[in-house]
Amino acid sequence: MKRMFLCCLGLLLLACGEAVIDKPENLIPKEKMVEIFHDLALLKAGGDNLEPILEYKGITIMDYLFDKHGIDSVQFVESDLYYASVPLEYQAIYEEVDAILERRKNAMEGVTKKKNDSVRKARKQNRDSTNLSKASKKEQEVN
């Protein structure tokens, strides 16, 4: 029983690494799929703010992505379907997208922190100079 379970588990793992459908002739390389999904994530994150701008210009998100990456919808769908049929490849693509988004998030948080620290420092200097000025005025009034 244990041996049968291990054999089934091994076959399942092997099946996850093999393509269920044939590789399309115009397959988008994995690295480019990462770029496309990254851009798609950013555009979708813009959501309600970005959509009216694109709509006003007569652009859909997917058309923009296809133009930007020099692909067409059929090529994208076939490539997406192929990679989806190979779960380990698809997972690797999404993990790379996630890693890129995480790096961008950390970089933006770093910039925001730097700006906030700079503003905080400027306010403190302004308060200190105001307090110094008030102290000087009081000292002059006393004398």
PDB file of C-alpha atoms in Angstrom:
ATOM      1  CA  MET A   1       0.000   0.000   0.000  1.00  0.00           C
ATOM      2  CA  LYS A   2       2.768   2.426   0.938  1.00  0.00           C
ATOM      3  CA  ARG A   3       4.697   1.584  -2.254  1.00  0.00           C
ATOM      4  CA  MET A   4       1.580   2.174  -4.369  1.00  0.00           C
ATOM      5  CA  PHE A   5       1.028   5.547  -2.708  1.00  0.00           C
ATOM      6  CA  LEU A   6       4.639   6.572  -3.366  1.00  0.00           C
ATOM      7  CA  CYS A   7       4.361   5.463  -7.011  1.00  0.00           C
ATOM      8  CA  CYS A   8       1.163   7.503  -7.457  1.00  0.00           C
ATOM      9  CA  LEU A   9       2.757  10.492  -5.773  1.00  0.00           C
ATOM     10  CA  GLY A  10       5.827  10.191  -8.017  1.00  0.00           C
ATOM     11  CA  LEU A  11       3.677   9.995 -11.157  1.00  0.00           C
ATOM     12  CA  LEU A  12       1.683  12.999 -10.013  1.00  0.00           C
ATOM     13  CA  LEU A  13       4.841  15.041  -9.482  1.00  0.00           C
ATOM     14  CA  LEU A  14       6.184  14.001 -12.872  1.00  0.00           C
ATOM     15  CA  ALA A  15       2.888  14.937 -14.490  1.00  0.00           C
ATOM     16  CA  CYS A  16       3.129  18.408 -12.970  1.00  0.00           C
ATOM     17  CA  GLY A  17       6.401  18.977 -14.793  1.00  0.00           C
ATOM     18  CA  GLU A  18       5.260  17.855 -18.225  1.00  0.00           C
ATOM     19  CA  ALA A  19       3.230  19.797 -20.757  1.00  0.00           C
ATOM     20  CA  VAL A  20      -0.310  18.612 -21.365  1.00  0.00           C
ATOM     21  CA  ILE A  21      -0.534  20.429 -24.691  1.00  0.00           C
ATOM     22  CA  ASP A  22       2.003  20.805 -27.468  1.00  0.00           C
ATOM     23  CA  LYS A  23       4.408  23.708 -27.407  1.00  0.00           C
ATOM     24  CA  PRO A  24       3.132  26.410 -29.799  1.00  0.00           C
ATOM     25  CA  GLU A  25       5.408  27.546 -32.631  1.00  0.00           C
ATOM     26  CA  ASN A  26       5.225  31.166 -31.549  1.00  0.00           C
ATOM     27  CA  LEU A  27       5.688  30.526 -27.808  1.00  0.00           C
ATOM     28  CA  ILE A  28       6.491  33.668 -25.859  1.00  0.00           C
ATOM     29  CA  PRO A  29       9.724  33.100 -23.915  1.00  0.00           C
ATOM     30  CA  LYS A  30       9.343  32.644 -20.183  1.00  0.00           C
ATOM     31  CA  GLU A  31      11.248  35.859 -19.403  1.00  0.00           C
ATOM     32  CA  LYS A  32       8.917  37.877 -21.618  1.00  0.00           C
ATOM     33  CA  MET A  33       5.878  36.259 -19.994  1.00  0.00           C
ATOM     34  CA  VAL A  34       7.256  37.444 -16.655  1.00  0.00           C
ATOM     35  CA  GLU A  35       7.478  40.991 -18.050  1.00  0.00           C
ATOM     36  CA  ILE A  36       3.956  40.809 -19.464  1.00  0.00           C
ATOM     37  CA  PHE A  37       2.438  39.507 -16.220  1.00  0.00           C
ATOM     38  CA  HIS A  38       4.407  42.114 -14.250  1.00  0.00           C
ATOM     39  CA  ASP A  39       3.061  44.915 -16.435  1.00  0.00           C
ATOM     40  CA  LEU A  40      -0.435  43.448 -16.213  1.00  0.00           C
ATOM     41  CA  ALA A  41      -0.213  43.385 -12.401  1.00  0.00           C
ATOM     42  CA  LEU A  42       0.844  47.040 -12.330  1.00  0.00           C
ATOM     43  CA  LEU A  43      -1.899  48.084 -14.737  1.00  0.00           C
ATOM     44  CA  LYS A  44      -4.537  46.152 -12.810  1.00  0.00           C
ATOM     45  CA  ALA A  45      -3.274  47.688  -9.561  1.00  0.00           C
ATOM     46  CA  GLY A  46      -3.916  51.127 -11.085  1.00  0.00           C
ATOM     47  CA  GLY A  47      -7.538  50.035 -11.374  1.00  0.00           C
ATOM     48  CA  ASP A  48     -10.082  52.807 -11.077  1.00  0.00           C
ATOM     49  CA  ASN A  49      -7.467  55.552 -11.382  1.00  0.00           C
ATOM     50  CA  LEU A  50      -5.913  54.318 -14.611  1.00  0.00           C
ATOM     51  CA  GLU A  51      -8.924  52.873 -16.383  1.00  0.00           C
ATOM     52  CA  PRO A  52     -10.647  56.202 -17.240  1.00  0.00           C
ATOM     53  CA  ILE A  53      -7.408  57.567 -18.698  1.00  0.00           C
ATOM     54  CA  LEU A  54      -6.908  54.537 -20.908  1.00  0.00           C
ATOM     55  CA  GLU A  55     -10.586  54.498 -21.862  1.00  0.00           C
ATOM     56  CA  TYR A  56     -10.445  58.200 -22.784  1.00  0.00           C
ATOM     57  CA  LYS A  57      -7.534  57.458 -25.105  1.00  0.00           C
ATOM     58  CA  GLY A  58      -9.370  54.439 -26.535  1.00  0.00           C
ATOM     59  CA  ILE A  59      -6.868  51.929 -25.146  1.00  0.00           C
ATOM     60  CA  THR A  60      -7.607  48.656 -23.416  1.00  0.00           C
ATOM     61  CA  ILE A  61      -5.102  47.202 -20.992  1.00  0.00           C
ATOM     62  CA  MET A  62      -4.569  44.073 -23.045  1.00  0.00           C
ATOM     63  CA  ASP A  63      -4.156  45.987 -26.324  1.00  0.00           C
ATOM     64  CA  TYR A  64      -1.592  48.202 -24.625  1.00  0.00           C
ATOM     65  CA  LEU A  65       0.313  45.140 -23.379  1.00  0.00           C
ATOM     66  CA  PHE A  66       0.219  43.470 -26.784  1.00  0.00           C
ATOM     67  CA  ASP A  67       1.572  46.602 -28.469  1.00  0.00           C
ATOM     68  CA  LYS A  68       4.218  47.187 -25.820  1.00  0.00           C
ATOM     69  CA  HIS A  69       5.561  43.636 -26.014  1.00  0.00           C
ATOM     70  CA  GLY A  70       5.106  43.156 -29.762  1.00  0.00           C
ATOM     71  CA  ILE A  71       2.762  40.205 -29.470  1.00  0.00           C
ATOM     72  CA  ASP A  72      -0.810  39.455 -30.510  1.00  0.00           C
ATOM     73  CA  SER A  73      -3.723  38.045 -28.567  1.00  0.00           C
ATOM     74  CA  VAL A  74      -3.503  34.582 -30.152  1.00  0.00           C
ATOM     75  CA  GLN A  75       0.189  34.292 -29.329  1.00  0.00           C
ATOM     76  CA  PHE A  76      -0.483  35.393 -25.755  1.00  0.00           C
ATOM     77  CA  VAL A  77      -3.398  32.988 -25.248  1.00  0.00           C
ATOM     78  CA  GLU A  78      -1.517  30.045 -26.742  1.00  0.00           C
ATOM     79  CA  SER A  79       1.568  30.790 -24.645  1.00  0.00           C
ATOM     80  CA  ASP A  80      -0.471  31.311 -21.489  1.00  0.00           C
ATOM     81  CA  LEU A  81      -2.334  28.048 -22.090  1.00  0.00           C
ATOM     82  CA  TYR A  82       0.921  26.184 -22.711  1.00  0.00           C
ATOM     83  CA  TYR A  83       2.594  27.499 -19.561  1.00  0.00           C
ATOM     84  CA  ALA A  84      -0.596  26.813 -17.567  1.00  0.00           C
ATOM     85  CA  SER A  85      -0.423  23.208 -18.745  1.00  0.00           C
ATOM     86  CA  VAL A  86       3.016  22.947 -17.126  1.00  0.00           C
ATOM     87  CA  PRO A  87       2.226  23.919 -13.523  1.00  0.00           C
ATOM     88  CA  LEU A  88       5.837  24.092 -12.368  1.00  0.00           C
ATOM     89  CA  GLU A  89       6.737  26.493 -15.209  1.00  0.00           C
ATOM     90  CA  TYR A  90       3.647  28.599 -14.562  1.00  0.00           C
ATOM     91  CA  GLN A  91       4.424  28.727 -10.858  1.00  0.00           C
ATOM     92  CA  ALA A  92       8.005  29.792 -11.605  1.00  0.00           C
ATOM     93  CA  ILE A  93       6.708  32.618 -13.812  1.00  0.00           C
ATOM     94  CA  TYR A  94       4.383  33.888 -11.115  1.00  0.00           C
ATOM     95  CA  GLU A  95       7.026  33.563  -8.413  1.00  0.00           C
ATOM     96  CA  GLU A  96       9.372  35.715 -10.506  1.00  0.00           C
ATOM     97  CA  VAL A  97       6.609  38.300 -11.017  1.00  0.00           C
ATOM     98  CA  ASP A  98       5.963  38.271  -7.290  1.00  0.00           C
ATOM     99  CA  ALA A  99       9.677  38.747  -6.566  1.00  0.00           C
ATOM    100  CA  ILE A 100       9.873  41.727  -8.948  1.00  0.00           C
ATOM    101  CA  LEU A 101       6.799  43.317  -7.382  1.00  0.00           C
ATOM    102  CA  GLU A 102       8.242  42.765  -3.913  1.00  0.00           C
ATOM    103  CA  ARG A 103      11.534  44.430  -4.927  1.00  0.00           C
ATOM    104  CA  ARG A 104       9.630  47.397  -6.371  1.00  0.00           C
ATOM    105  CA  LYS A 105       7.524  47.658  -3.225  1.00  0.00           C
ATOM    106  CA  ASN A 106      10.614  47.645  -1.013  1.00  0.00           C
ATOM    107  CA  ALA A 107      12.301  50.261  -3.190  1.00  0.00           C
ATOM    108  CA  MET A 108       9.236  52.503  -3.049  1.00  0.00           C
ATOM    109  CA  GLU A 109       8.968  52.057   0.704  1.00  0.00           C
ATOM    110  CA  GLY A 110      12.623  53.052   0.963  1.00  0.00           C
ATOM    111  CA  VAL A 111      12.035  56.213  -1.062  1.00  0.00           C
ATOM    112  CA  THR A 112       8.937  57.061   0.991  1.00  0.00           C
ATOM    113  CA  LYS A 113      10.840  56.516   4.233  1.00  0.00           C
ATOM    114  CA  LYS A 114      13.669  58.726   3.014  1.00  0.00           C
ATOM    115  CA  LYS A 115      11.211  61.505   2.088  1.00  0.00           C
ATOM    116  CA  ASN A 116       9.390  61.196   5.407  1.00  0.00           C
ATOM    117  CA  ASP A 117      12.678  61.339   7.310  1.00  0.00           C
ATOM    118  CA  SER A 118      13.689  64.407   5.323  1.00  0.00           C
ATOM    119  CA  VAL A 119      10.377  66.161   6.043  1.00  0.00           C
ATOM    120  CA  ARG A 120      10.592  65.196   9.714  1.00  0.00           C
ATOM    121  CA  LYS A 121      14.133  66.604   9.913  1.00  0.00           C
ATOM    122  CA  ALA A 122      13.108  69.850   8.197  1.00  0.00           C
ATOM    123  CA  ARG A 123      10.158  70.295  10.566  1.00  0.00           C
ATOM    124  CA  LYS A 124      12.391  69.709  13.571  1.00  0.00           C
ATOM    125  CA  GLN A 125      14.918  72.254  12.315  1.00  0.00           C
ATOM    126  CA  ASN A 126      12.087  74.717  11.686  1.00  0.00           C
ATOM    127  CA  ARG A 127      10.705  74.157  15.191  1.00  0.00           C
ATOM    128  CA  ASP A 128      14.155  74.508  16.710  1.00  0.00           C
ATOM    129  CA  SER A 129      14.829  77.759  14.857  1.00  0.00           C
ATOM    130  CA  THR A 130      11.369  79.085  15.816  1.00  0.00           C
ATOM    131  CA  ASN A 131      11.959  78.190  19.455  1.00  0.00           C
ATOM    132  CA  LEU A 132      15.401  79.814  19.317  1.00  0.00           C
ATOM    133  CA  SER A 133      13.879  82.935  17.790  1.00  0.00           C
ATOM    134  CA  LYS A 134      11.190  83.102  20.493  1.00  0.00           C
ATOM    135  CA  ALA A 135      13.807  82.624  23.186  1.00  0.00           C
ATOM    136  CA  SER A 136      15.885  85.477  21.713  1.00  0.00           C
ATOM    137  CA  LYS A 137      12.863  87.798  21.685  1.00  0.00           C
ATOM    138  CA  LYS A 138      12.030  86.980  25.300  1.00  0.00           C
ATOM    139  CA  GLU A 139      15.638  87.592  26.299  1.00  0.00           C
ATOM    140  CA  GLN A 140      15.629  90.975  24.553  1.00  0.00           C
ATOM    141  CA  GLU A 141      12.351  91.936  26.261  1.00  0.00           C
ATOM    142  CA  VAL A 142      13.782  91.049  29.646  1.00  0.00           C
ATOM    143  CA  ASN A 143      16.880  93.207  29.042  1.00  0.00           C
TER     144      ASN A 143
END
